[in-house]
mmCIF file of C-alpha atoms in Angstrom:
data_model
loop_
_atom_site.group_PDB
_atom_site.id
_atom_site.type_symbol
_atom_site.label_atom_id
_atom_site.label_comp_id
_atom_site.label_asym_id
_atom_site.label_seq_id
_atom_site.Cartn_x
_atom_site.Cartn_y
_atom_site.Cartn_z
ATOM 1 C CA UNK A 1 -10.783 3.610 -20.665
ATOM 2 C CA UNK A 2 -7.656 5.276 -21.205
ATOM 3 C CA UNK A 3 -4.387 3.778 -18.936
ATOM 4 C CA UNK A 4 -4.489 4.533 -15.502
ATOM 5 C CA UNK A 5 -1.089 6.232 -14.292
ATOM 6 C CA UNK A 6 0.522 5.645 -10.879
ATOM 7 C CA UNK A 7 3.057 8.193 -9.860
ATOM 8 C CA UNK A 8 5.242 6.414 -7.096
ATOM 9 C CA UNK A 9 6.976 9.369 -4.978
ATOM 10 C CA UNK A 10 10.502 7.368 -3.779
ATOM 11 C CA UNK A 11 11.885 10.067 -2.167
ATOM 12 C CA UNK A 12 13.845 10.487 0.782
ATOM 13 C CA UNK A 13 12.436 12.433 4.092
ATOM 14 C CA UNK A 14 13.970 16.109 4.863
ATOM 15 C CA UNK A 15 13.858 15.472 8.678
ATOM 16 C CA UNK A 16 11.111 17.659 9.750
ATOM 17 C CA UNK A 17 7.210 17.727 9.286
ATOM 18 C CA UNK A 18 7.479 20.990 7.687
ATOM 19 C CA UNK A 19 9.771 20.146 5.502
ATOM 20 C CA UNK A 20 8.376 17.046 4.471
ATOM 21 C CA UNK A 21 5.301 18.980 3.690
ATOM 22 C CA UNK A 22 7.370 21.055 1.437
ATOM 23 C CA UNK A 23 8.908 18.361 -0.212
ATOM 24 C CA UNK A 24 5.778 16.372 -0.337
ATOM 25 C CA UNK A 25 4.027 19.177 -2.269
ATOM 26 C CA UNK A 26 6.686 19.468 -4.699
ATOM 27 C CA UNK A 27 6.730 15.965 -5.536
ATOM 28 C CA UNK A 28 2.758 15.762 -6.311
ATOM 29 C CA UNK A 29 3.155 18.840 -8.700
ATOM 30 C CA UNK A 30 5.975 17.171 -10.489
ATOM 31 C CA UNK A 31 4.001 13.725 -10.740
ATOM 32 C CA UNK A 32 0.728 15.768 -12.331
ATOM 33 C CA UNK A 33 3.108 17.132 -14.515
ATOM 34 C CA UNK A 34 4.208 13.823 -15.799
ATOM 35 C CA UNK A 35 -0.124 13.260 -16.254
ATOM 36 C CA UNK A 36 0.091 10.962 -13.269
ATOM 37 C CA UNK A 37 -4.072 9.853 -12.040
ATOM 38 C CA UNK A 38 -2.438 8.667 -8.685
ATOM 39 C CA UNK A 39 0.533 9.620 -6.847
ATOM 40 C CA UNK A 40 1.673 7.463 -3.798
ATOM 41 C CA UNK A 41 4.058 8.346 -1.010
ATOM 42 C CA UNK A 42 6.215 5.721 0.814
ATOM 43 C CA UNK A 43 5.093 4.412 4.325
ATOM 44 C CA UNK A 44 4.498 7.152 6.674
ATOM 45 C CA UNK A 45 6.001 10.177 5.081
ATOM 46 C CA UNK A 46 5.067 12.867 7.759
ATOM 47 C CA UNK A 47 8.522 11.552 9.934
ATOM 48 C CA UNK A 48 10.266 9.916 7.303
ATOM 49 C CA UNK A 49 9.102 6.257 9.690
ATOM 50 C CA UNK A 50 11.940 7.277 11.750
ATOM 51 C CA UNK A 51 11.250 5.163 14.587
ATOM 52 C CA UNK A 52 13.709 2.789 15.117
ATOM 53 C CA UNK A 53 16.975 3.288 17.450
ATOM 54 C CA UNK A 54 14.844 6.428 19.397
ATOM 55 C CA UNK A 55 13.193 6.762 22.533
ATOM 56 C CA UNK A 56 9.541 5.935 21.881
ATOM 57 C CA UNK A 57 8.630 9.232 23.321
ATOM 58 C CA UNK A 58 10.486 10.659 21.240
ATOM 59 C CA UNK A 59 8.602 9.668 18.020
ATOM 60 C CA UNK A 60 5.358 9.059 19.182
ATOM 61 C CA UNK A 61 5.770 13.165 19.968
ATOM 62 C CA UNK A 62 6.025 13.215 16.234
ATOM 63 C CA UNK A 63 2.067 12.157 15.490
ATOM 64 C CA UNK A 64 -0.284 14.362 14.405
ATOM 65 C CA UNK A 65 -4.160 14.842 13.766
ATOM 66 C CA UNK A 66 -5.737 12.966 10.646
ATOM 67 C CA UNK A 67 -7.678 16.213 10.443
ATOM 68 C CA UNK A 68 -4.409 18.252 10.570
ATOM 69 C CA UNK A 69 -2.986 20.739 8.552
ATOM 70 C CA UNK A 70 -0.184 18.241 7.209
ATOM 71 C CA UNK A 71 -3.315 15.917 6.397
ATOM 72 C CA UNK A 72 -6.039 18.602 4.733
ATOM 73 C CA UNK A 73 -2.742 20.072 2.355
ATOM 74 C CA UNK A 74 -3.108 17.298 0.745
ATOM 75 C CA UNK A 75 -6.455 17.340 0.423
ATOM 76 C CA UNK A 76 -6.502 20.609 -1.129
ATOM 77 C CA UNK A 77 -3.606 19.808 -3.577
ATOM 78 C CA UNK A 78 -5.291 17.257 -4.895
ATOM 79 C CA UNK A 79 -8.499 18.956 -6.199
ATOM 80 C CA UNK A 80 -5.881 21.731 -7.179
ATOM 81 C CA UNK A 81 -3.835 19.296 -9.900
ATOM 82 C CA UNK A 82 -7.151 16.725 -9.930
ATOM 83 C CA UNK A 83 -4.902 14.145 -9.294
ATOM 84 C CA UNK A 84 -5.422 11.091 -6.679
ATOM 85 C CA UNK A 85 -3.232 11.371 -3.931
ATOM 86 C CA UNK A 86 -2.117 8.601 -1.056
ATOM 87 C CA UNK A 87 -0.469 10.594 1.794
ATOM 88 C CA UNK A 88 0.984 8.234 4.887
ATOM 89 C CA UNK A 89 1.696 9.197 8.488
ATOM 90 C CA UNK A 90 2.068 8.486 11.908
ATOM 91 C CA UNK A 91 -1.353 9.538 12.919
ATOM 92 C CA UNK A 92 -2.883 10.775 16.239
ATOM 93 C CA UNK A 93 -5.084 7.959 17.649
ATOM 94 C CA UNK A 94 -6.560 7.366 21.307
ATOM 95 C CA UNK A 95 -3.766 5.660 23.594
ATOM 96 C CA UNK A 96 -1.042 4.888 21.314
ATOM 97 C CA UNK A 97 -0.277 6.218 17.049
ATOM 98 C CA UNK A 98 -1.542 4.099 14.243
ATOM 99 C CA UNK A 99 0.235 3.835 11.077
ATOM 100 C CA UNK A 100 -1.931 5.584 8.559
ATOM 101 C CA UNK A 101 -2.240 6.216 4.456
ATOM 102 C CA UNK A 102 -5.383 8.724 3.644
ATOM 103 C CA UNK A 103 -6.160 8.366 0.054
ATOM 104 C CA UNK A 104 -8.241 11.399 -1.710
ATOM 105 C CA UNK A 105 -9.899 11.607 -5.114
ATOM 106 C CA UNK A 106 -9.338 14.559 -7.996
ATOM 107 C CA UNK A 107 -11.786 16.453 -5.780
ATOM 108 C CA UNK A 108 -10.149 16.549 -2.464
ATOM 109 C CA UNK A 109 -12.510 14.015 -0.780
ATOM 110 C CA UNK A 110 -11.410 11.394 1.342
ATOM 111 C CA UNK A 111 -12.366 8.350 0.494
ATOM 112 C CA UNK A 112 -10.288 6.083 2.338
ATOM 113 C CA UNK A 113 -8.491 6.070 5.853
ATOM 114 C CA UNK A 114 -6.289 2.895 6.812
ATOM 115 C CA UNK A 115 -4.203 1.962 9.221
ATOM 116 C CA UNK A 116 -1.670 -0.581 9.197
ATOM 117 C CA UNK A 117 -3.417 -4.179 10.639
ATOM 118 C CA UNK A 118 -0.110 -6.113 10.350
ATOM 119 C CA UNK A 119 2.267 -4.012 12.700
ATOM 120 C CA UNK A 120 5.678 -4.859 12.749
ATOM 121 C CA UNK A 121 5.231 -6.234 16.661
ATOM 122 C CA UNK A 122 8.357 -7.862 16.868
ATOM 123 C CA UNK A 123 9.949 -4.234 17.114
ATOM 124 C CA UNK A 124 8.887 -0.424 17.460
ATOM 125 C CA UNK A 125 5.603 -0.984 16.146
ATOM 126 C CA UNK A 126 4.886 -2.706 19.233
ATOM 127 C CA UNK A 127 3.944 0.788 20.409
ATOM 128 C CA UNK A 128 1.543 1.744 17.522
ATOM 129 C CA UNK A 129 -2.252 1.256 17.773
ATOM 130 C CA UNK A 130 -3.246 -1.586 14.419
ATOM 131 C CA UNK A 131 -5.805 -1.341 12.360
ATOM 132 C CA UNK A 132 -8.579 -3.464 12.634
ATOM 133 C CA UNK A 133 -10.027 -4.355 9.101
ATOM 134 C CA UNK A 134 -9.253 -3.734 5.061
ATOM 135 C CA UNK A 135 -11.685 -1.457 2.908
ATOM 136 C CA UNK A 136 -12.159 -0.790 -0.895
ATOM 137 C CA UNK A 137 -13.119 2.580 -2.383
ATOM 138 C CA UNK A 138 -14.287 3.159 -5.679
ATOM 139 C CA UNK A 139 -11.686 6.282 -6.586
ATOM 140 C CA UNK A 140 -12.372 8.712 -9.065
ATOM 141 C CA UNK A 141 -9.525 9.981 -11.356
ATOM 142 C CA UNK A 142 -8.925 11.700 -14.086
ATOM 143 C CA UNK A 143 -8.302 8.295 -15.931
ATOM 144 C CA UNK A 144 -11.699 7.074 -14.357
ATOM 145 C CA UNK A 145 -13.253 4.894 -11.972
ATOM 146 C CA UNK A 146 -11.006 2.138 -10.320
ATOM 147 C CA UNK A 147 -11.702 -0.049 -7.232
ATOM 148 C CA UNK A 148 -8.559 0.389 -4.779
ATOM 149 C CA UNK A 149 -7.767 -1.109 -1.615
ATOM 150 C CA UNK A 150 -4.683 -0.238 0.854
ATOM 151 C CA UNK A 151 -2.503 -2.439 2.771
ATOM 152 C CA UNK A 152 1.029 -1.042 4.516
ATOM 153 C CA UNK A 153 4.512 -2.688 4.138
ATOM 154 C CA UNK A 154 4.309 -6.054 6.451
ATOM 155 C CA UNK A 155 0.879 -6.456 5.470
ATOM 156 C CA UNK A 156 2.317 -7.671 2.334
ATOM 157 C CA UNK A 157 3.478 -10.927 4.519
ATOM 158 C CA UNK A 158 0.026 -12.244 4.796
ATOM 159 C CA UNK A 159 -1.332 -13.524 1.475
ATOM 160 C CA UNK A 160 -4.763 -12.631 3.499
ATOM 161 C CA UNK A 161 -5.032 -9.157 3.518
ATOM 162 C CA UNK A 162 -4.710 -8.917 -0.897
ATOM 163 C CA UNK A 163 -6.993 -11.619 -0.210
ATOM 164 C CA UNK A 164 -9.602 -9.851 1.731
ATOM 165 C CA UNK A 165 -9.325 -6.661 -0.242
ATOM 166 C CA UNK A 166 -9.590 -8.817 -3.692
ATOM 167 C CA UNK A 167 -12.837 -10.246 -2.155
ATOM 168 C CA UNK A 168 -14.142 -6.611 -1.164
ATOM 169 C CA UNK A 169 -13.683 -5.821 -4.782
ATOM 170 C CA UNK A 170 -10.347 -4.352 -5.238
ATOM 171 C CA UNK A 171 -8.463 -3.742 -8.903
ATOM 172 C CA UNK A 172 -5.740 -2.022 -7.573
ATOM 173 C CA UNK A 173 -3.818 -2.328 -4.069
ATOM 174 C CA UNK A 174 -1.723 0.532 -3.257
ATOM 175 C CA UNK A 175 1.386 -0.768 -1.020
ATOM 176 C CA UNK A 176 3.216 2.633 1.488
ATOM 177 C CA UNK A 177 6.399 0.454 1.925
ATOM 178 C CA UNK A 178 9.664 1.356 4.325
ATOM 179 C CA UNK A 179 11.748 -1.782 4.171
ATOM 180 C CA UNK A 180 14.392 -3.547 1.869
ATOM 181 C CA UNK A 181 12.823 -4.700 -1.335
ATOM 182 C CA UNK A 182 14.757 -7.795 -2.324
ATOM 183 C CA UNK A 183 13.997 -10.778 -4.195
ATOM 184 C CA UNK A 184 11.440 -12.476 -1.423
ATOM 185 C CA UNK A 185 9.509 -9.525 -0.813
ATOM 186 C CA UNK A 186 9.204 -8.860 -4.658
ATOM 187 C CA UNK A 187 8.221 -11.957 -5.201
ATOM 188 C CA UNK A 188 5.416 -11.921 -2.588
ATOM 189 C CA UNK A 189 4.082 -8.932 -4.082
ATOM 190 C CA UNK A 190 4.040 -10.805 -7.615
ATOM 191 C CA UNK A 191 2.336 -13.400 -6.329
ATOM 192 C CA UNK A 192 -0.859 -11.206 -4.078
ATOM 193 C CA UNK A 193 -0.963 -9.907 -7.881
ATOM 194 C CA UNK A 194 -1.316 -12.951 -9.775
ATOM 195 C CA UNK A 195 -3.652 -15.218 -7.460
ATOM 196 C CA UNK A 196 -5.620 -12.235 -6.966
ATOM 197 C CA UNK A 197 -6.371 -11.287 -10.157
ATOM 198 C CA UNK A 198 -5.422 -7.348 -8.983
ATOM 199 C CA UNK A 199 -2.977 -4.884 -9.646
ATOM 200 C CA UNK A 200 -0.030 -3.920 -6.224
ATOM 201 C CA UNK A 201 1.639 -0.574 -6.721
ATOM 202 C CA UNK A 202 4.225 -0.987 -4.049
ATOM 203 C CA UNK A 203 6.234 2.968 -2.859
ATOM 204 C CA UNK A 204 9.709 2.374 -1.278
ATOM 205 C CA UNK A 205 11.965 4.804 -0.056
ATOM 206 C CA UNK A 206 15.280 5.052 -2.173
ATOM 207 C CA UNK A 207 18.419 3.511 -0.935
ATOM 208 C CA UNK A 208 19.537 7.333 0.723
ATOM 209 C CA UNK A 209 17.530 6.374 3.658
ATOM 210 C CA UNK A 210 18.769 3.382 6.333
ATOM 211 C CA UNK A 211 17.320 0.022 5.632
ATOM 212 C CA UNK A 212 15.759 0.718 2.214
ATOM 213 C CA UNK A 213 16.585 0.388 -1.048
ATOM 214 C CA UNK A 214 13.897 1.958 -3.637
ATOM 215 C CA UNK A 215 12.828 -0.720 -6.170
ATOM 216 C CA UNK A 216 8.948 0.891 -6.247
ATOM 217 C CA UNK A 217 6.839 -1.304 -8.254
ATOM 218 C CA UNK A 218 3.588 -2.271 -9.838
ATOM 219 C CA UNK A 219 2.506 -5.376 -11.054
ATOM 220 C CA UNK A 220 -0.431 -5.792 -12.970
ATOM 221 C CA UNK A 221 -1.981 -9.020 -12.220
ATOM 222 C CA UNK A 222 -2.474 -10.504 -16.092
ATOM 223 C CA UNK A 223 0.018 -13.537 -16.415
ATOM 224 C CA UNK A 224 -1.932 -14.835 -19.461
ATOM 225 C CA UNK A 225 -2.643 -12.889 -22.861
ATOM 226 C CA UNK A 226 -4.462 -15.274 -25.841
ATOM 227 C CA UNK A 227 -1.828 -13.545 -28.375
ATOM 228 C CA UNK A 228 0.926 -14.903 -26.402
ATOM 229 C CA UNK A 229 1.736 -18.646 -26.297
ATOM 230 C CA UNK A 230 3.376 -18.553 -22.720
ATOM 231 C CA UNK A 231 2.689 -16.348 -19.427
ATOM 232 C CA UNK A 232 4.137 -13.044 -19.085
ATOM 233 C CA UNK A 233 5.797 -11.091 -16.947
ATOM 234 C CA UNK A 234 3.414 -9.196 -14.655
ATOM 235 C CA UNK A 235 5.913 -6.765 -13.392
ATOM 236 C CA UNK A 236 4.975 -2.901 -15.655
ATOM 237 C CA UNK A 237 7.291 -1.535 -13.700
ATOM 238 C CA UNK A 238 10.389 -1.574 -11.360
ATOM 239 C CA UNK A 239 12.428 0.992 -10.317
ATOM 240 C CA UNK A 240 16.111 1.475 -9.251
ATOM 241 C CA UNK A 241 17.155 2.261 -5.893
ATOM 242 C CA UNK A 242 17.501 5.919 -6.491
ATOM 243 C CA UNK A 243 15.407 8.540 -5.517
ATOM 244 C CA UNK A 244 12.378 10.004 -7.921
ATOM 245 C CA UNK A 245 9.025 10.064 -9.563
ATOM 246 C CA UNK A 246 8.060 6.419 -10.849
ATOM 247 C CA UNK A 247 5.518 6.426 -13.739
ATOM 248 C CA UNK A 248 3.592 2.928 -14.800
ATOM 249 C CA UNK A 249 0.735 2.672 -16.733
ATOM 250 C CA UNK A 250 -1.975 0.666 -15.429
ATOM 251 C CA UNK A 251 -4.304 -0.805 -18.463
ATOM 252 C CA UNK A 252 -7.846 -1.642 -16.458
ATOM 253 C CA UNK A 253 -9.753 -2.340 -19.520
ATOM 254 C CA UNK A 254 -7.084 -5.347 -19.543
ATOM 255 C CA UNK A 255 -7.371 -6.525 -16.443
ATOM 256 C CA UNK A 256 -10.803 -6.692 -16.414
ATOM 257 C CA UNK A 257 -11.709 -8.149 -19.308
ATOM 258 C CA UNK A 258 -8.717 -10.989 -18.088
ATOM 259 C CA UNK A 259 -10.566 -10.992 -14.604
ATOM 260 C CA UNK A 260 -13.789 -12.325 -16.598
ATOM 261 C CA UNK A 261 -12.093 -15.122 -18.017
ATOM 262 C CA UNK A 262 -9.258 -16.361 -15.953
ATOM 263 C CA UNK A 263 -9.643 -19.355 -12.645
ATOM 264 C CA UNK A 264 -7.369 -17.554 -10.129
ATOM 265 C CA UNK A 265 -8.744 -14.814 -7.587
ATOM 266 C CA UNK A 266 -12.847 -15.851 -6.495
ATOM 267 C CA UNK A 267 -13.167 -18.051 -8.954
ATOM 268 C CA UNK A 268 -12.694 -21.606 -7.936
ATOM 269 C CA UNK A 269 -12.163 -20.725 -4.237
ATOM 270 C CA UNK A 270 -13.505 -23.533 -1.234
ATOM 271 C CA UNK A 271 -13.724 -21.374 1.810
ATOM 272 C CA UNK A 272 -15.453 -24.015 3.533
ATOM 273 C CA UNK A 273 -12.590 -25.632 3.643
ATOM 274 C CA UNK A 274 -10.320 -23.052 5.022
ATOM 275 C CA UNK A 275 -12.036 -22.441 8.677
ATOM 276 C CA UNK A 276 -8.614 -23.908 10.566
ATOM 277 C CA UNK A 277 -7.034 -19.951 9.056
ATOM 278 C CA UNK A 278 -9.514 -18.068 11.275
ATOM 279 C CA UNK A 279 -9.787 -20.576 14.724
ATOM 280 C CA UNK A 280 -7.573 -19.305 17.143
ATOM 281 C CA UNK A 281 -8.251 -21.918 19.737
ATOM 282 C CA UNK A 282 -6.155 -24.581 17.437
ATOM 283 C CA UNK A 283 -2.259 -24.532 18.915
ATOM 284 C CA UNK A 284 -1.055 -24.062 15.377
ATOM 285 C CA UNK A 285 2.953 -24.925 14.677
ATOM 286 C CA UNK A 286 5.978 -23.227 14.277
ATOM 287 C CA UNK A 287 4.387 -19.896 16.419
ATOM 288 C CA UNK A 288 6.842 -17.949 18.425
ATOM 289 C CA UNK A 289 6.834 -17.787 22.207
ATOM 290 C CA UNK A 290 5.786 -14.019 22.526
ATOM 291 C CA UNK A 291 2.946 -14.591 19.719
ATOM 292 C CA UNK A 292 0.153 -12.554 20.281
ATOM 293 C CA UNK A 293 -3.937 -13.241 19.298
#
């Protein structure tokens, strides 16, 4: 199988849906035109997750349909270049908005819808709607088959949820981000990567917009090669904090002939073992006062 290549679309927001759709579109032409398979937009692109120091009415005006047009352009545009595409938004749902990336095949299909589970509670995403469970796809591309999985920004904070999509299958993770990337959060995606067994393709926004600073990445999930006398570094690729199209090639045959062979991920695991992570009814330390089950 030839490598797999994941387009990461850092770019800033324009400040309107319609022109984010503009600039959206743009983007996804210029990342086929670099042979991209996938191209991935930062965390909800359709309002730039501009959210913070507004009126909550004020931005949960801004959600739209996950049938909408903003939604199905994307859709179209990617059976147009027959590229993969990952568009994010702050979706339409019931009561309150949820957090969303909608990732379509080379044909326009949809093949995955999910919404942030870990919402950032402790701040404006106390008003979104969460998502209630992690799914795998098998995604065709132009590069071929690949098993993806999607988790959003904070979900990154829980070594469960690569967990959970590494045990539904997953070979690749793709990561909407909106947040500072330093040196902890880097490291946290390097390490759902290398106990998983899995690739993380991680979008940012570049350091134009307020409280980011680009650094897109993708790490590849193979710390061990038998030519090499010593691990290597899984980070492919790392960008700068400015803004643009973010290229890394993704070699599956690779990782899955290293997933065959190595003891991290499923292999060894003792789950019986583990059944104090999922009981609730246990007062577990250090939990803040306004935690919520």
């Amino acid at each position: 199988m030839p490598v797999l290549k994941i387009a990461l679309l850092q770019i800033s927001p324009c400040g309107t849906l319609t022109d984010n759709l503009e600039k959206g579109i743009k983007y996804c032409e210029a990342a086929k035109a670099m042979d991209a398979d996938i191209a991935l937009f930062p965390e909800m692109w359709s309002n730039g997750y501009n959210i913070y120091d507004r009126s909550v009415n004020d931005w949960i005006s801004e959600a739209i349909p996950i049938n909408g047009d903003f939604v199905n352009t994307f859709s179209r545009l990617s059976k147009k270049l027959n590229m993969a595409i990952g568009i994010t938004l702050l979706e339409q749902y019931k009561n309150a908005p949820r957090n969303t990336c909608v990732l379509f095949d080379r044909f326009g299909r949809q093949k995955l819808v999910y919404s942030k589970v870990h919402t950032c509670d402790f701040g404006a995403e106390r008003n979104l709607t969460a998502g209630t469970d992690f799914y795998v796809t098998d995604l065709d591309t132009a590069g071929g088959n690949v098993k993806v999985g999607i988790m959003i920004c904070y979900d990154r904070e829980f070594p469960e949820s690569a967990r959970i999509l590494m045990l539904k299958g997953a070979e690749l993770i793709l990561v909407p981000n909106a947040c500072p990337m330093e040196i902890n959060r880097l490291s946290q995606l390097r390490a759902r990567a290398y106990e998983n067994m899995l690739a993380i393709a991680t979008c940012n926004y570049p350091s134009s917009v307020p409280d980011c600073n680009g650094r897109s990445s993708v790490f590849d999930g193979v710390a061990y090669l038998p030519e090499l006398t010593s691990s290597r570094d899984t980070c492919i690729m790392q960008a700068d904090e400015t803004e643009g199209i973010f290229i890394a090639g993704l070699d599956l045959d690779q990782l899955r002939k290293y997933r065959k062979s190595e003891v991290h991920g499923n292999a060894y695991r003792h789950p019986k073992r583990y059944k104090l992570l999922t009981d609730t009814k246990i007062q577990k330390p250090f939990i803040r006062s306004d935690y919520r089950k």
